[in-house]
């Protein structure tokens, strides 16, 4: 399945992917440098019923260099009608999200990192401004 990431790249210079979790449309940054998938804590808190809290934790290093232990949750993610289970670290990203929203008008809900890309056989094609998932 191929999905366009052109709008995010053209408007914000960022590859963005729209997904649904529990019938809510959410926007994720595709981050090829992220070692974990991340869901913003405010999203998790508002939609706890859509996630399964796993008995595991991740250590995440933020941009500022501080290491934090985060809970891991799992959710059913739907992209253009195709469902896939994905694990996320729950991270307080409020400052980053507020700054991004102030600068661009976009509300970001999380990051899809290397685990998502590898688990779902994703290929990012920046020339065509698209992501291929699962082929």
PDB file of C-alpha atoms in Angstrom:
ATOM      1  CA  UNK A   1       0.000   0.000   0.000  1.00  0.00           C
ATOM      2  CA  UNK A   2       1.352   3.402  -0.942  1.00  0.00           C
ATOM      3  CA  UNK A   3       0.436   6.598   0.880  1.00  0.00           C
ATOM      4  CA  UNK A   4       1.324  10.137   0.010  1.00  0.00           C
ATOM      5  CA  UNK A   5       3.440  12.121   2.441  1.00  0.00           C
ATOM      6  CA  UNK A   6       3.584  15.073   0.035  1.00  0.00           C
ATOM      7  CA  UNK A   7       1.379  17.467   2.032  1.00  0.00           C
ATOM      8  CA  UNK A   8       3.537  17.267   5.147  1.00  0.00           C
ATOM      9  CA  UNK A   9       6.764  17.555   3.177  1.00  0.00           C
ATOM     10  CA  UNK A  10       5.547  20.462   1.044  1.00  0.00           C
ATOM     11  CA  UNK A  11       3.960  22.447   3.881  1.00  0.00           C
ATOM     12  CA  UNK A  12       6.224  21.607   6.826  1.00  0.00           C
ATOM     13  CA  UNK A  13       9.248  19.771   5.385  1.00  0.00           C
ATOM     14  CA  UNK A  14       8.275  16.753   7.511  1.00  0.00           C
ATOM     15  CA  UNK A  15       6.969  13.321   6.475  1.00  0.00           C
ATOM     16  CA  UNK A  16       3.586  12.986   8.202  1.00  0.00           C
ATOM     17  CA  UNK A  17       1.158  10.090   8.252  1.00  0.00           C
ATOM     18  CA  UNK A  18      -2.506  10.271   9.223  1.00  0.00           C
ATOM     19  CA  UNK A  19      -3.752   7.259  11.170  1.00  0.00           C
ATOM     20  CA  UNK A  20      -6.820   6.262  13.135  1.00  0.00           C
ATOM     21  CA  UNK A  21      -6.816   4.883  16.636  1.00  0.00           C
ATOM     22  CA  UNK A  22     -10.265   4.142  18.056  1.00  0.00           C
ATOM     23  CA  UNK A  23     -11.872   6.088  15.158  1.00  0.00           C
ATOM     24  CA  UNK A  24      -9.955   9.268  15.985  1.00  0.00           C
ATOM     25  CA  UNK A  25      -7.795  10.774  13.257  1.00  0.00           C
ATOM     26  CA  UNK A  26      -4.268  11.416  14.499  1.00  0.00           C
ATOM     27  CA  UNK A  27      -1.139  12.809  12.859  1.00  0.00           C
ATOM     28  CA  UNK A  28       2.240  11.150  13.329  1.00  0.00           C
ATOM     29  CA  UNK A  29       5.690  12.253  12.265  1.00  0.00           C
ATOM     30  CA  UNK A  30       7.619   9.511  10.487  1.00  0.00           C
ATOM     31  CA  UNK A  31      10.984   9.676  12.250  1.00  0.00           C
ATOM     32  CA  UNK A  32      13.708   7.494  10.754  1.00  0.00           C
ATOM     33  CA  UNK A  33      16.001   8.387  13.656  1.00  0.00           C
ATOM     34  CA  UNK A  34      13.609   7.367  16.441  1.00  0.00           C
ATOM     35  CA  UNK A  35      14.451   4.101  18.194  1.00  0.00           C
ATOM     36  CA  UNK A  36      10.904   3.876  19.593  1.00  0.00           C
ATOM     37  CA  UNK A  37       7.391   4.723  18.453  1.00  0.00           C
ATOM     38  CA  UNK A  38       5.962   7.446  20.664  1.00  0.00           C
ATOM     39  CA  UNK A  39       2.429   8.458  21.590  1.00  0.00           C
ATOM     40  CA  UNK A  40       1.939  11.822  23.291  1.00  0.00           C
ATOM     41  CA  UNK A  41       0.863  11.406  26.899  1.00  0.00           C
ATOM     42  CA  UNK A  42      -2.152  13.700  26.409  1.00  0.00           C
ATOM     43  CA  UNK A  43      -3.424  11.395  23.639  1.00  0.00           C
ATOM     44  CA  UNK A  44      -2.931   8.311  25.776  1.00  0.00           C
ATOM     45  CA  UNK A  45      -4.665   9.918  28.777  1.00  0.00           C
ATOM     46  CA  UNK A  46      -7.703  10.883  26.663  1.00  0.00           C
ATOM     47  CA  UNK A  47      -7.942   7.486  24.932  1.00  0.00           C
ATOM     48  CA  UNK A  48      -6.771   4.949  27.524  1.00  0.00           C
ATOM     49  CA  UNK A  49      -9.467   2.469  26.504  1.00  0.00           C
ATOM     50  CA  UNK A  50      -7.935   2.226  23.023  1.00  0.00           C
ATOM     51  CA  UNK A  51      -4.566   1.086  24.403  1.00  0.00           C
ATOM     52  CA  UNK A  52      -3.323  -1.983  26.219  1.00  0.00           C
ATOM     53  CA  UNK A  53      -0.820  -1.130  28.944  1.00  0.00           C
ATOM     54  CA  UNK A  54       2.009  -3.659  28.721  1.00  0.00           C
ATOM     55  CA  UNK A  55       4.099  -4.791  31.683  1.00  0.00           C
ATOM     56  CA  UNK A  56       7.237  -3.274  30.234  1.00  0.00           C
ATOM     57  CA  UNK A  57       9.052   0.042  30.092  1.00  0.00           C
ATOM     58  CA  UNK A  58      11.447   1.803  27.711  1.00  0.00           C
ATOM     59  CA  UNK A  59      14.211   4.243  28.423  1.00  0.00           C
ATOM     60  CA  UNK A  60      13.942   7.179  26.068  1.00  0.00           C
ATOM     61  CA  UNK A  61      16.510   9.929  25.634  1.00  0.00           C
ATOM     62  CA  UNK A  62      14.936  13.253  24.798  1.00  0.00           C
ATOM     63  CA  UNK A  63      16.347  15.949  22.561  1.00  0.00           C
ATOM     64  CA  UNK A  64      17.688  17.701  25.654  1.00  0.00           C
ATOM     65  CA  UNK A  65      19.762  14.595  26.502  1.00  0.00           C
ATOM     66  CA  UNK A  66      17.802  13.467  29.563  1.00  0.00           C
ATOM     67  CA  UNK A  67      16.898   9.805  29.849  1.00  0.00           C
ATOM     68  CA  UNK A  68      13.354   8.964  30.978  1.00  0.00           C
ATOM     69  CA  UNK A  69      11.627   5.680  31.706  1.00  0.00           C
ATOM     70  CA  UNK A  70       8.305   5.430  29.892  1.00  0.00           C
ATOM     71  CA  UNK A  71       5.438   2.949  29.957  1.00  0.00           C
ATOM     72  CA  UNK A  72       4.793   0.894  26.822  1.00  0.00           C
ATOM     73  CA  UNK A  73       1.306   0.577  25.380  1.00  0.00           C
ATOM     74  CA  UNK A  74      -0.098  -1.199  22.358  1.00  0.00           C
ATOM     75  CA  UNK A  75      -2.860  -0.030  20.051  1.00  0.00           C
ATOM     76  CA  UNK A  76      -4.602  -1.028  16.877  1.00  0.00           C
ATOM     77  CA  UNK A  77      -3.542   1.536  14.276  1.00  0.00           C
ATOM     78  CA  UNK A  78      -5.576   1.903  11.095  1.00  0.00           C
ATOM     79  CA  UNK A  79      -4.088   3.407   7.961  1.00  0.00           C
ATOM     80  CA  UNK A  80      -6.481   3.731   5.009  1.00  0.00           C
ATOM     81  CA  UNK A  81      -8.541   0.794   6.227  1.00  0.00           C
ATOM     82  CA  UNK A  82      -5.596  -1.500   6.994  1.00  0.00           C
ATOM     83  CA  UNK A  83      -5.142  -2.434  10.663  1.00  0.00           C
ATOM     84  CA  UNK A  84      -1.851  -3.119  12.395  1.00  0.00           C
ATOM     85  CA  UNK A  85      -0.867  -3.532  16.041  1.00  0.00           C
ATOM     86  CA  UNK A  86       1.816  -1.089  17.160  1.00  0.00           C
ATOM     87  CA  UNK A  87       3.666  -0.546  20.437  1.00  0.00           C
ATOM     88  CA  UNK A  88       4.275   2.986  21.696  1.00  0.00           C
ATOM     89  CA  UNK A  89       6.234   4.605  24.488  1.00  0.00           C
ATOM     90  CA  UNK A  90       4.044   7.145  26.296  1.00  0.00           C
ATOM     91  CA  UNK A  91       5.954  10.444  26.447  1.00  0.00           C
ATOM     92  CA  UNK A  92       5.060  13.911  27.670  1.00  0.00           C
ATOM     93  CA  UNK A  93       5.661  15.946  24.514  1.00  0.00           C
ATOM     94  CA  UNK A  94       3.576  18.963  25.522  1.00  0.00           C
ATOM     95  CA  UNK A  95       6.278  21.631  25.087  1.00  0.00           C
ATOM     96  CA  UNK A  96       7.313  20.297  21.685  1.00  0.00           C
ATOM     97  CA  UNK A  97       3.741  19.910  20.479  1.00  0.00           C
ATOM     98  CA  UNK A  98       2.726  23.393  21.638  1.00  0.00           C
ATOM     99  CA  UNK A  99       5.750  24.950  19.912  1.00  0.00           C
ATOM    100  CA  UNK A 100       5.059  23.032  16.691  1.00  0.00           C
ATOM    101  CA  UNK A 101       1.377  23.987  16.808  1.00  0.00           C
ATOM    102  CA  UNK A 102       2.221  27.665  17.375  1.00  0.00           C
ATOM    103  CA  UNK A 103       4.694  27.688  14.479  1.00  0.00           C
ATOM    104  CA  UNK A 104       2.781  25.578  11.954  1.00  0.00           C
ATOM    105  CA  UNK A 105      -0.821  25.190  13.092  1.00  0.00           C
ATOM    106  CA  UNK A 106      -0.327  21.401  13.127  1.00  0.00           C
ATOM    107  CA  UNK A 107      -1.072  19.251  16.143  1.00  0.00           C
ATOM    108  CA  UNK A 108       1.216  16.243  16.289  1.00  0.00           C
ATOM    109  CA  UNK A 109       0.131  13.173  18.250  1.00  0.00           C
ATOM    110  CA  UNK A 110       3.285  11.069  18.172  1.00  0.00           C
ATOM    111  CA  UNK A 111       6.171   9.568  16.245  1.00  0.00           C
ATOM    112  CA  UNK A 112       6.393   6.447  14.131  1.00  0.00           C
ATOM    113  CA  UNK A 113       9.999   5.347  14.380  1.00  0.00           C
ATOM    114  CA  UNK A 114      12.247   2.507  13.284  1.00  0.00           C
ATOM    115  CA  UNK A 115      10.154  -0.214  15.030  1.00  0.00           C
ATOM    116  CA  UNK A 116       7.022   0.748  13.054  1.00  0.00           C
ATOM    117  CA  UNK A 117       8.951   1.059   9.807  1.00  0.00           C
ATOM    118  CA  UNK A 118      10.656  -2.327  10.212  1.00  0.00           C
ATOM    119  CA  UNK A 119       7.641  -4.226  11.595  1.00  0.00           C
ATOM    120  CA  UNK A 120       5.520  -3.118   8.654  1.00  0.00           C
ATOM    121  CA  UNK A 121       8.154  -3.384   5.887  1.00  0.00           C
ATOM    122  CA  UNK A 122       7.939   0.327   5.144  1.00  0.00           C
ATOM    123  CA  UNK A 123       9.835   2.102   2.413  1.00  0.00           C
ATOM    124  CA  UNK A 124      10.082   5.884   2.392  1.00  0.00           C
ATOM    125  CA  UNK A 125      10.468   7.371  -1.065  1.00  0.00           C
ATOM    126  CA  UNK A 126      11.249  11.049  -0.770  1.00  0.00           C
ATOM    127  CA  UNK A 127      11.549  11.472  -4.550  1.00  0.00           C
ATOM    128  CA  UNK A 128       7.917  10.389  -4.975  1.00  0.00           C
ATOM    129  CA  UNK A 129       6.926  11.762  -1.555  1.00  0.00           C
ATOM    130  CA  UNK A 130       5.265   8.539  -0.491  1.00  0.00           C
ATOM    131  CA  UNK A 131       5.555   5.725   2.002  1.00  0.00           C
ATOM    132  CA  UNK A 132       4.966   2.114   1.043  1.00  0.00           C
ATOM    133  CA  UNK A 133       3.689  -0.050   3.883  1.00  0.00           C
ATOM    134  CA  UNK A 134       3.750  -3.829   3.850  1.00  0.00           C
ATOM    135  CA  UNK A 135       4.655  -4.727   0.291  1.00  0.00           C
TER     136      UNK A 135
END
